[in-house]
Amino acid sequence: MKVVVIGSGVSGLTAAAFLARDGHQVTVCEQFGQIGGVTATLWEEGFGWDLGPLMLEGIGPGEPAGEVLAEVGVARRIRLERGERGICFPDFRIMPPASYGGPYWRREYLKELFPAEKAGLDRYYRFYDQMMDLAALSNHAERAAGLRAFLLKARLWLAFLRVMQMKNWNAAQVMDHFFRDPRLKAIYTVILADFVVPPSLFPGLLVPLVNPETAFDKRIPTRLSPSVTGARPAFHYVIGGCGKLVEALAEVVRQHGGEIRTGTRVQKIMVEDGRVTGVRFEDGRCEPAGLVIASGGAHETFFGLVGREHLPGDFATRVANVPFMESVLMVHVGIDFDPTPYQPIPLCYYYNTYDVEGGIERCRCGEYHEGKDGFLIYIPSLHSPEMAPPGHHAVTVYTIAPNHLSEGTWTQRRDEMADKLLAEAGKVIPGLGERAQVKVILTPHDFRVRTLQEHHSFGGVAPVLGRSGAPHKTPLRGLWFVGAQSESNAGVANSIVGAWRAVRMIRKEGWT
């Protein structure tokens, strides 16, 4: 069967790789000049920087996305290294200690910082263990079959009963349940700035899952108890940059007869009598297809490429209500000095406010903080020396930013805003801006152009209570939707696993 895949991000390429292996005639169409979407690696003058994801969760051996990559033949084509991150606030910092302090060293450290919160910390970490075990059971149950699947789902339900009272709580309510000090609450909710979702809207049960202890110390084992089925998540860097993952997926597509076309923009998904018949390109050419896999923007796909007139009302409403994140301002620089005296590990977050709710709401309303609320610094050349010339380092500084500025435009103010962000980062690594030999700026406008989205959502679907992404299966026969704005939700690992789930559904419906 002829299959057209729209978009060459990790979700589109994952679906394309599986379907090409199944023997279909697969064509991947990418409107941009480079494959990978925001999971690409940008190179200039010998320096390499990742455009989107930095440290990836769930792609290691035995993990959900890792198992998908192994199944499709990609895992053996990439090299991974476990990673960790630090977080710094105005009056304290949490960094991996020189001597390993066990899987719960952060809990004990926080008890020293907040002695009045000892009981709350103990209670929170019991809740944390319950949620991590739930996640591990859920991941394992998805791939199980028969009696084993039934038993795992039964265990999953019993484990869920322990936290069921919190199922409709938001993150602010969960934090209020365990802690009193606003600074301690911020430690567990400030990561929500990555999603641009305030604690009052973020699902409370997910707080432990976005704050796994393994993210803060790569020495923490992923399996703490033999009684629990499945491992806890780990985080990895792709050696050589995330573009290596994209290249490996593309290689599988091509090895099985698939074609990948860049600079090829799909203008319309053709529909007749409730089923897809193919696609029409911007230059007017048409390509028949029995199956179309679309990735990228949900609104752009269903309201632009398909058209509301072909969609049932309830489905169109669901797509219209998909919650999106905001964008980012990202500045990549190449430097000729060693940054490790100031930041000894590749990835660290720097926060200058404890007002998580207010900071996120201001961004959602179009106010840009110019780096003053916080930013992260990522140095990929610390784990992948090949991403910078000898004696040099590649450095990325970025922070959340609204798609549209309340004053002026990103095109008008790109240099000004980049310099202000580098000035804030220069307080951490002196000379970062002044000694930059190469500087590449990516504003929300640049990301909108790259992803062909009117509203650039950096990670995809925003995790908001009671709302979700667009379904993989659409009401139109032969049309499927994958990616970070689909029901699989945001992130690289979710996009990979979501594409695998969509292919499984396609197979079960007899398409393969």
Short mmCIF file of C-alpha atoms in Angstrom, two decimals:
data_model
loop_
_atom_site.label_atom_id
_atom_site.label_comp_id
_atom_site.label_asym_id
_atom_site.label_seq_id
_atom_site.Cartn_x
_atom_site.Cartn_y
_atom_site.Cartn_z
CA MET A 1 0.00 0.00 0.00
CA LYS A 2 1.08 3.56 -0.69
CA VAL A 3 1.67 5.50 2.57
CA VAL A 4 2.40 9.22 2.89
CA VAL A 5 3.85 10.48 6.17
CA ILE A 6 3.62 14.24 6.72
CA GLY A 7 6.49 15.52 8.87
CA SER A 8 9.92 14.07 9.60
CA GLY A 9 10.09 14.51 13.37
CA VAL A 10 10.71 11.46 15.53
CA SER A 11 7.03 10.47 15.50
CA GLY A 12 6.68 10.62 11.72
CA LEU A 13 9.96 8.80 11.18
CA THR A 14 9.10 6.13 13.76
CA ALA A 15 5.77 5.41 12.07
CA ALA A 16 7.45 5.47 8.66
CA ALA A 17 10.16 3.05 9.78
CA PHE A 18 7.65 0.48 11.06
CA LEU A 19 5.40 0.74 8.01
CA ALA A 20 8.34 0.51 5.62
CA ARG A 21 9.50 -2.62 7.46
CA ASP A 22 5.98 -3.99 7.02
CA GLY A 23 6.51 -3.78 3.27
CA HIS A 24 4.54 -0.66 2.39
CA GLN A 25 5.65 1.98 -0.10
CA VAL A 26 6.38 4.88 2.26
CA THR A 27 7.06 8.51 1.37
CA VAL A 28 7.93 11.02 4.10
CA CYS A 29 7.24 14.66 3.19
CA GLU A 30 9.05 17.39 5.13
CA GLN A 31 8.38 21.04 4.32
CA PHE A 32 11.62 22.25 5.91
CA GLY A 33 15.05 21.78 4.35
CA GLN A 34 16.28 19.49 7.16
CA ILE A 35 14.68 16.40 8.67
CA GLY A 36 13.99 15.95 12.36
CA GLY A 37 11.69 18.82 13.29
CA VAL A 38 12.86 20.12 16.67
CA THR A 39 14.71 16.86 17.36
CA ALA A 40 17.44 17.92 14.99
CA THR A 41 21.02 18.99 15.63
CA LEU A 42 22.22 22.29 14.21
CA TRP A 43 25.85 22.60 13.07
CA GLU A 44 27.85 25.72 12.32
CA GLU A 45 31.61 26.26 12.13
CA GLY A 46 32.34 22.96 13.83
CA PHE A 47 29.91 23.49 16.73
CA GLY A 48 26.78 21.36 17.24
CA TRP A 49 23.68 22.18 19.28
CA ASP A 50 20.38 20.35 19.74
CA LEU A 51 17.33 22.38 18.73
CA GLY A 52 14.82 20.93 21.12
CA PRO A 53 15.26 18.02 23.48
CA LEU A 54 18.38 17.91 25.59
CA MET A 55 18.35 15.09 28.12
CA LEU A 56 15.85 12.43 27.07
CA GLU A 57 13.72 10.27 29.33
CA GLY A 58 12.61 6.75 28.51
CA ILE A 59 14.86 5.94 25.53
CA GLY A 60 17.31 3.65 27.33
CA PRO A 61 17.36 -0.17 27.18
CA GLY A 62 14.19 -1.68 28.63
CA GLU A 63 12.42 1.67 28.81
CA PRO A 64 9.22 2.38 26.83
CA ALA A 65 10.71 4.33 23.93
CA GLY A 66 13.92 2.32 24.17
CA GLU A 67 11.97 -0.87 23.52
CA VAL A 68 10.28 0.71 20.50
CA LEU A 69 13.65 1.81 19.13
CA ALA A 70 15.05 -1.67 19.69
CA GLU A 71 12.06 -3.28 17.93
CA VAL A 72 12.46 -1.09 14.86
CA GLY A 73 16.22 -1.63 14.72
CA VAL A 74 17.37 1.84 15.81
CA ALA A 75 18.65 1.29 19.36
CA ARG A 76 21.84 -0.40 18.15
CA ARG A 77 22.57 2.51 15.81
CA ILE A 78 22.86 5.21 18.51
CA ARG A 79 25.04 5.65 21.60
CA LEU A 80 23.59 6.83 24.89
CA GLU A 81 25.03 8.16 28.12
CA ARG A 82 23.06 8.58 31.33
CA GLY A 83 22.56 12.18 32.32
CA GLU A 84 21.56 14.29 35.30
CA ARG A 85 20.61 17.88 35.96
CA GLY A 86 21.17 20.44 38.65
CA ILE A 87 18.85 23.21 39.82
CA CYS A 88 19.93 26.51 41.37
CA PHE A 89 17.75 28.98 43.27
CA PRO A 90 18.73 32.39 44.66
CA ASP A 91 19.62 31.03 48.12
CA PHE A 92 20.50 27.35 47.54
CA ARG A 93 21.42 24.88 44.85
CA ILE A 94 20.76 21.17 44.36
CA MET A 95 23.59 19.49 42.47
CA PRO A 96 24.74 15.84 42.33
CA PRO A 97 27.07 15.39 45.34
CA ALA A 98 30.67 14.31 44.86
CA SER A 99 30.02 11.22 47.02
CA TYR A 100 26.91 9.22 46.20
CA GLY A 101 24.37 9.58 49.00
CA GLY A 102 21.85 6.92 48.00
CA PRO A 103 18.61 7.11 46.00
CA TYR A 104 16.98 9.57 48.41
CA TRP A 105 19.84 11.95 49.12
CA ARG A 106 17.76 14.89 47.91
CA ARG A 107 15.12 14.18 50.54
CA GLU A 108 17.73 14.24 53.31
CA TYR A 109 19.36 17.37 51.91
CA LEU A 110 16.00 19.13 51.80
CA LYS A 111 15.36 18.17 55.42
CA GLU A 112 18.53 20.07 56.29
CA LEU A 113 17.38 23.10 54.30
CA PHE A 114 13.79 22.95 55.60
CA PRO A 115 13.87 21.29 59.06
CA ALA A 116 10.26 22.22 59.79
CA GLU A 117 9.16 20.19 56.73
CA LYS A 118 10.70 16.83 57.68
CA ALA A 119 7.37 15.06 58.23
CA GLY A 120 5.96 16.46 54.98
CA LEU A 121 9.02 15.33 53.05
CA ASP A 122 8.67 11.80 54.40
CA ARG A 123 5.02 11.74 53.40
CA TYR A 124 5.77 13.18 49.94
CA TYR A 125 8.40 10.54 49.23
CA ARG A 126 6.01 7.75 50.18
CA PHE A 127 3.62 9.26 47.63
CA TYR A 128 6.54 9.58 45.18
CA ASP A 129 7.36 5.85 45.49
CA GLN A 130 3.71 4.94 44.92
CA MET A 131 3.53 6.99 41.72
CA MET A 132 6.84 5.72 40.39
CA ASP A 133 5.75 2.14 40.99
CA LEU A 134 2.47 2.88 39.23
CA ALA A 135 4.31 4.24 36.21
CA ALA A 136 6.64 1.23 36.10
CA LEU A 137 3.70 -1.19 36.29
CA SER A 138 1.82 0.70 33.59
CA ASN A 139 4.78 0.66 31.19
CA HIS A 140 5.30 -3.06 31.71
CA ALA A 141 1.60 -3.93 31.40
CA GLU A 142 1.31 -2.24 27.98
CA ARG A 143 3.60 -4.78 26.34
CA ALA A 144 2.35 -7.82 28.27
CA ALA A 145 -0.25 -10.23 26.91
CA GLY A 146 -2.68 -12.85 28.14
CA LEU A 147 -2.78 -13.81 31.81
CA ARG A 148 0.33 -11.78 32.60
CA ALA A 149 -1.31 -8.63 31.24
CA PHE A 150 -4.41 -9.29 33.34
CA LEU A 151 -2.36 -9.77 36.52
CA LEU A 152 -0.32 -6.66 35.90
CA LYS A 153 -3.44 -4.58 35.31
CA ALA A 154 -4.94 -5.95 38.52
CA ARG A 155 -1.81 -4.90 40.42
CA LEU A 156 -1.97 -1.55 38.68
CA TRP A 157 -5.54 -0.98 39.86
CA LEU A 158 -4.71 -1.92 43.44
CA ALA A 159 -1.74 0.43 43.43
CA PHE A 160 -3.89 3.24 42.04
CA LEU A 161 -6.37 2.87 44.90
CA ARG A 162 -3.70 4.21 47.27
CA VAL A 163 -3.60 7.56 45.49
CA MET A 164 -7.12 7.72 44.08
CA GLN A 165 -8.14 10.55 46.42
CA MET A 166 -5.72 12.83 44.53
CA LYS A 167 -6.79 11.91 40.99
CA ASN A 168 -8.51 15.28 40.40
CA TRP A 169 -6.06 17.39 42.38
CA ASN A 170 -3.86 19.94 40.68
CA ALA A 171 -0.18 20.37 41.48
CA ALA A 172 -0.81 23.31 43.80
CA GLN A 173 -3.21 21.19 45.88
CA VAL A 174 -0.70 18.33 46.08
CA MET A 175 2.04 20.69 47.22
CA ASP A 176 -0.27 22.26 49.83
CA HIS A 177 -1.07 18.76 51.08
CA PHE A 178 2.57 17.99 51.84
CA PHE A 179 4.37 21.30 52.42
CA ARG A 180 4.00 24.79 53.87
CA ASP A 181 7.14 26.61 52.74
CA PRO A 182 6.62 28.19 49.28
CA ARG A 183 10.31 27.66 48.46
CA LEU A 184 9.99 23.91 48.99
CA LYS A 185 6.83 23.82 46.89
CA ALA A 186 8.72 25.62 44.13
CA ILE A 187 11.42 22.93 44.05
CA TYR A 188 8.83 20.43 42.80
CA THR A 189 6.71 22.77 40.65
CA VAL A 190 9.26 25.02 38.95
CA ILE A 191 9.85 22.34 36.29
CA LEU A 192 6.28 23.11 35.17
CA ALA A 193 7.71 26.25 33.60
CA ASP A 194 9.10 23.91 30.91
CA PHE A 195 5.48 23.11 29.99
CA VAL A 196 4.29 26.70 30.59
CA VAL A 197 1.50 25.24 32.71
CA PRO A 198 0.84 26.83 36.15
CA PRO A 199 0.57 24.52 39.19
CA SER A 200 -3.16 25.32 39.43
CA LEU A 201 -3.75 23.59 36.06
CA PHE A 202 -1.15 20.81 36.09
CA PRO A 203 -2.33 17.27 37.09
CA GLY A 204 -1.16 16.71 40.66
CA LEU A 205 -0.46 13.00 40.27
CA LEU A 206 2.17 13.82 37.66
CA VAL A 207 4.33 15.91 39.99
CA PRO A 208 6.54 12.96 41.03
CA LEU A 209 6.81 11.80 37.41
CA VAL A 210 8.29 15.13 36.26
CA ASN A 211 10.62 15.15 39.28
CA PRO A 212 12.15 11.65 39.24
CA GLU A 213 15.16 11.38 41.52
CA THR A 214 17.10 9.66 38.72
CA ALA A 215 17.07 13.00 36.86
CA PHE A 216 19.27 14.54 39.57
CA ASP A 217 21.88 11.80 39.95
CA LYS A 218 22.82 9.29 37.26
CA ARG A 219 24.18 6.94 39.93
CA ILE A 220 20.69 6.17 41.25
CA PRO A 221 19.63 2.69 40.07
CA THR A 222 16.43 2.46 38.07
CA ARG A 223 15.26 -0.67 39.87
CA LEU A 224 15.13 -0.22 43.65
CA SER A 225 12.97 -3.17 44.62
CA PRO A 226 12.77 -6.70 43.19
CA SER A 227 9.10 -6.76 44.18
CA VAL A 228 8.18 -4.09 41.64
CA THR A 229 7.65 -5.02 38.01
CA GLY A 230 9.50 -2.69 35.70
CA ALA A 231 12.19 -0.08 36.14
CA ARG A 232 11.91 3.57 37.00
CA PRO A 233 12.81 6.13 34.33
CA ALA A 234 16.33 7.16 33.52
CA PHE A 235 17.62 10.07 31.47
CA HIS A 236 20.13 9.89 28.65
CA TYR A 237 22.07 12.06 26.27
CA VAL A 238 22.41 10.93 22.67
CA ILE A 239 26.13 10.96 21.98
CA GLY A 240 26.79 13.28 19.07
CA GLY A 241 23.44 15.04 19.46
CA CYS A 242 19.77 14.15 19.05
CA GLY A 243 20.22 14.39 15.30
CA LYS A 244 21.89 10.97 15.51
CA LEU A 245 18.54 9.51 16.58
CA VAL A 246 16.82 11.21 13.66
CA GLU A 247 19.45 9.93 11.23
CA ALA A 248 19.13 6.38 12.55
CA LEU A 249 15.35 6.38 12.07
CA ALA A 250 15.71 7.83 8.58
CA GLU A 251 18.26 5.15 7.73
CA VAL A 252 15.76 2.41 8.62
CA VAL A 253 13.13 4.06 6.44
CA ARG A 254 15.47 4.22 3.46
CA GLN A 255 16.88 0.72 3.95
CA HIS A 256 13.36 -0.66 3.61
CA GLY A 257 12.59 1.21 0.41
CA GLY A 258 11.09 4.37 1.89
CA GLU A 259 11.68 7.83 0.47
CA ILE A 260 12.22 11.04 2.45
CA ARG A 261 11.64 14.34 0.62
CA THR A 262 12.68 17.63 2.21
CA GLY A 263 11.45 20.99 1.00
CA THR A 264 8.16 19.30 0.09
CA ARG A 265 5.11 20.99 1.57
CA VAL A 266 1.76 19.23 1.64
CA GLN A 267 -0.99 21.76 0.94
CA LYS A 268 -4.02 19.47 1.26
CA ILE A 269 -4.98 16.02 2.48
CA MET A 270 -7.48 14.85 -0.11
CA VAL A 271 -10.71 13.31 1.20
CA GLU A 272 -13.58 11.64 -0.64
CA ASP A 273 -16.65 10.09 1.00
CA GLY A 274 -15.06 10.03 4.46
CA ARG A 275 -11.77 8.47 3.46
CA VAL A 276 -8.32 9.72 2.52
CA THR A 277 -7.29 9.38 -1.10
CA GLY A 278 -3.90 11.09 -1.06
CA VAL A 279 -2.22 14.47 -0.71
CA ARG A 280 -1.77 17.57 -2.84
CA PHE A 281 1.52 19.45 -2.72
CA GLU A 282 2.10 23.20 -2.79
CA ASP A 283 3.16 23.04 -6.44
CA GLY A 284 -0.16 21.47 -7.39
CA ARG A 285 1.05 17.89 -7.83
CA CYS A 286 -1.10 15.14 -6.28
CA GLU A 287 0.05 11.85 -4.86
CA PRO A 288 -2.50 9.07 -4.28
CA ALA A 289 -2.22 7.20 -0.97
CA GLY A 290 -4.36 4.70 0.88
CA LEU A 291 -2.88 5.70 4.22
CA VAL A 292 -1.75 9.13 5.46
CA ILE A 293 0.10 9.58 8.76
CA ALA A 294 0.17 13.25 9.78
CA SER A 295 2.38 14.71 12.47
CA GLY A 296 3.07 18.24 13.65
CA GLY A 297 0.42 20.83 14.48
CA ALA A 298 -3.06 19.56 15.33
CA HIS A 299 -4.81 22.72 14.15
CA GLU A 300 -2.70 22.94 11.02
CA THR A 301 -3.41 19.29 10.17
CA PHE A 302 -7.14 19.10 10.77
CA PHE A 303 -8.32 22.66 10.10
CA GLY A 304 -5.76 23.47 7.40
CA LEU A 305 -4.79 20.31 5.51
CA VAL A 306 -8.10 18.45 6.00
CA GLY A 307 -10.71 21.19 6.53
CA ARG A 308 -13.45 21.46 9.14
CA GLU A 309 -16.07 20.49 6.56
CA HIS A 310 -14.76 16.91 6.62
CA LEU A 311 -14.74 16.58 10.43
CA PRO A 312 -17.57 15.61 12.79
CA GLY A 313 -18.43 18.43 15.17
CA ASP A 314 -17.34 16.66 18.35
CA PHE A 315 -13.96 15.76 16.84
CA ALA A 316 -13.39 19.33 15.62
CA THR A 317 -14.20 20.62 19.10
CA ARG A 318 -11.70 18.24 20.67
CA VAL A 319 -8.99 19.38 18.28
CA ALA A 320 -9.85 23.03 18.90
CA ASN A 321 -9.44 22.44 22.65
CA VAL A 322 -5.99 20.84 22.51
CA PRO A 323 -3.91 22.81 25.05
CA PHE A 324 -0.57 24.05 23.78
CA MET A 325 2.63 25.12 25.48
CA GLU A 326 4.33 28.40 24.62
CA SER A 327 7.61 28.75 22.74
CA VAL A 328 11.24 29.44 23.72
CA LEU A 329 14.05 31.84 23.01
CA MET A 330 17.19 29.80 22.39
CA VAL A 331 20.71 31.14 21.94
CA HIS A 332 23.52 28.79 20.87
CA VAL A 333 27.12 29.92 21.26
CA GLY A 334 30.54 28.44 20.61
CA ILE A 335 33.21 29.41 23.16
CA ASP A 336 36.98 28.95 23.39
CA PHE A 337 37.27 28.39 27.16
CA ASP A 338 36.40 25.75 29.75
CA PRO A 339 33.01 26.41 31.43
CA THR A 340 33.24 23.60 34.00
CA PRO A 341 34.61 25.79 36.84
CA TYR A 342 31.21 27.49 36.76
CA GLN A 343 28.97 24.58 35.68
CA PRO A 344 30.58 21.15 36.12
CA ILE A 345 27.77 19.09 34.53
CA PRO A 346 26.21 19.43 31.06
CA LEU A 347 22.73 20.58 32.17
CA CYS A 348 21.62 22.95 34.88
CA TYR A 349 18.49 25.03 35.49
CA TYR A 350 18.80 28.48 37.08
CA TYR A 351 15.69 29.93 38.73
CA ASN A 352 15.48 33.46 40.09
CA THR A 353 11.92 33.36 41.37
CA TYR A 354 9.75 31.20 43.62
CA ASP A 355 6.56 32.62 42.09
CA VAL A 356 5.99 29.72 39.71
CA GLU A 357 2.28 30.40 39.17
CA GLY A 358 2.77 34.11 38.46
CA GLY A 359 5.78 33.68 36.21
CA ILE A 360 4.04 31.11 34.03
CA GLU A 361 0.81 33.10 33.82
CA ARG A 362 2.71 36.21 32.71
CA CYS A 363 4.37 34.23 29.92
CA ARG A 364 1.02 32.81 28.81
CA CYS A 365 -0.26 36.40 28.61
CA GLY A 366 2.57 37.49 26.31
CA GLU A 367 5.00 38.99 28.82
CA TYR A 368 8.62 37.98 28.34
CA HIS A 369 10.87 37.99 31.42
CA GLU A 370 14.11 38.51 29.44
CA GLY A 371 15.80 35.69 31.35
CA LYS A 372 15.31 37.33 34.73
CA ASP A 373 12.91 34.64 36.02
CA GLY A 374 15.18 31.81 34.94
CA PHE A 375 16.87 29.87 32.15
CA LEU A 376 18.90 26.73 31.57
CA ILE A 377 22.44 26.23 30.35
CA TYR A 378 23.29 23.09 28.40
CA ILE A 379 26.84 22.18 27.36
CA PRO A 380 26.57 19.18 24.98
CA SER A 381 30.31 19.11 24.31
CA LEU A 382 30.85 17.89 27.90
CA HIS A 383 29.32 14.52 27.01
CA SER A 384 30.05 14.68 23.27
CA PRO A 385 33.41 16.39 22.63
CA GLU A 386 32.85 16.00 18.88
CA MET A 387 30.17 18.72 19.11
CA ALA A 388 32.87 21.42 19.34
CA PRO A 389 36.35 21.96 17.90
CA PRO A 390 39.26 20.86 20.14
CA GLY A 391 39.66 23.19 23.12
CA HIS A 392 36.20 24.70 22.54
CA HIS A 393 32.69 24.09 23.83
CA ALA A 394 29.16 24.30 22.45
CA VAL A 395 26.72 26.00 24.84
CA THR A 396 22.96 26.45 24.65
CA VAL A 397 21.04 28.96 26.76
CA TYR A 398 17.28 29.01 26.56
CA THR A 399 14.14 29.96 28.42
CA ILE A 400 10.40 29.88 27.88
CA ALA A 401 9.02 32.75 25.84
CA PRO A 402 5.59 33.78 24.52
CA ASN A 403 4.84 33.23 20.87
CA HIS A 404 4.16 36.94 20.46
CA LEU A 405 5.69 39.77 22.46
CA SER A 406 3.39 42.27 24.12
CA GLU A 407 5.67 45.03 22.77
CA GLY A 408 7.26 44.74 19.33
CA THR A 409 7.95 41.52 17.44
CA TRP A 410 10.56 38.79 17.76
CA THR A 411 11.93 39.71 14.34
CA GLN A 412 12.48 43.30 15.44
CA ARG A 413 13.90 42.46 18.89
CA ARG A 414 15.78 39.17 18.31
CA ASP A 415 19.29 40.57 18.89
CA GLU A 416 18.22 42.67 21.87
CA MET A 417 16.46 39.76 23.57
CA ALA A 418 19.30 37.33 22.82
CA ASP A 419 21.84 39.73 24.34
CA LYS A 420 19.71 40.17 27.46
CA LEU A 421 19.41 36.40 27.90
CA LEU A 422 23.16 35.94 27.44
CA ALA A 423 23.77 38.72 29.97
CA GLU A 424 21.75 36.78 32.56
CA ALA A 425 23.58 33.54 31.71
CA GLY A 426 26.87 35.44 31.90
CA LYS A 427 26.25 35.88 35.62
CA VAL A 428 26.74 32.11 35.87
CA ILE A 429 29.47 31.62 33.24
CA PRO A 430 31.41 34.89 32.93
CA GLY A 431 32.34 35.81 29.38
CA LEU A 432 29.68 33.63 27.79
CA GLY A 433 28.42 36.40 25.53
CA GLU A 434 31.60 38.44 25.10
CA ARG A 435 33.76 35.46 24.11
CA ALA A 436 31.25 33.75 21.85
CA GLN A 437 32.97 32.88 18.57
CA VAL A 438 29.71 31.73 17.00
CA LYS A 439 26.17 32.75 17.95
CA VAL A 440 22.93 31.31 16.58
CA ILE A 441 19.61 32.77 17.73
CA LEU A 442 16.28 30.93 17.48
CA THR A 443 13.22 32.95 18.43
CA PRO A 444 9.60 31.77 18.62
CA HIS A 445 9.17 33.19 15.12
CA ASP A 446 12.02 31.00 13.84
CA PHE A 447 10.46 27.93 15.43
CA ARG A 448 7.07 28.75 13.89
CA VAL A 449 8.72 28.82 10.47
CA ARG A 450 10.59 25.58 11.11
CA THR A 451 7.55 23.67 12.39
CA LEU A 452 4.94 25.39 10.18
CA GLN A 453 2.79 26.20 13.22
CA GLU A 454 0.89 29.41 13.80
CA HIS A 455 1.37 28.90 17.55
CA HIS A 456 4.68 27.18 18.25
CA SER A 457 4.26 24.76 21.13
CA PHE A 458 7.82 23.86 22.12
CA GLY A 459 7.08 20.49 23.72
CA GLY A 460 3.66 19.85 22.22
CA VAL A 461 0.50 19.25 24.24
CA ALA A 462 0.48 21.16 27.51
CA PRO A 463 -0.35 18.77 30.40
CA VAL A 464 -3.55 20.39 31.68
CA LEU A 465 -6.11 18.67 33.92
CA GLY A 466 -9.03 17.26 31.93
CA ARG A 467 -7.61 17.99 28.47
CA SER A 468 -5.51 16.01 26.01
CA GLY A 469 -4.05 15.94 22.52
CA ALA A 470 -5.76 14.92 19.29
CA PRO A 471 -6.50 11.18 18.89
CA HIS A 472 -4.26 8.94 16.82
CA LYS A 473 -7.27 7.47 15.05
CA THR A 474 -9.30 10.07 13.18
CA PRO A 475 -12.89 9.88 11.87
CA LEU A 476 -11.53 9.75 8.31
CA ARG A 477 -10.63 6.29 7.11
CA GLY A 478 -6.94 6.08 6.28
CA LEU A 479 -5.89 9.20 8.25
CA TRP A 480 -3.90 8.88 11.47
CA PHE A 481 -2.30 11.53 13.65
CA VAL A 482 0.91 11.19 15.67
CA GLY A 483 3.40 13.45 17.41
CA ALA A 484 3.71 15.72 20.41
CA GLN A 485 0.28 17.29 19.80
CA SER A 486 -1.47 13.92 19.69
CA GLU A 487 -2.94 11.89 22.53
CA SER A 488 0.52 10.48 23.26
CA ASN A 489 1.33 13.93 24.72
CA ALA A 490 4.55 15.92 24.78
CA GLY A 491 8.15 14.84 24.61
CA VAL A 492 10.41 12.70 22.45
CA ALA A 493 9.77 9.41 24.24
CA ASN A 494 6.00 9.90 24.21
CA SER A 495 6.09 10.78 20.52
CA ILE A 496 8.05 7.61 19.72
CA VAL A 497 5.78 5.39 21.80
CA GLY A 498 2.67 7.11 20.44
CA ALA A 499 3.74 6.44 16.85
CA TRP A 500 4.29 2.77 17.77
CA ARG A 501 0.81 2.62 19.32
CA ALA A 502 -0.72 4.14 16.19
CA VAL A 503 1.03 1.56 13.99
CA ARG A 504 -0.27 -1.22 16.25
CA MET A 505 -3.82 0.09 15.80
CA ILE A 506 -3.29 0.35 12.04
CA ARG A 507 -2.17 -3.27 11.97
CA LYS A 508 -5.12 -4.45 14.07
CA GLU A 509 -7.54 -2.78 11.66
CA GLY A 510 -6.12 -4.90 8.86
CA TRP A 511 -4.14 -2.28 7.01
CA THR A 512 -1.01 -4.43 7.12
#
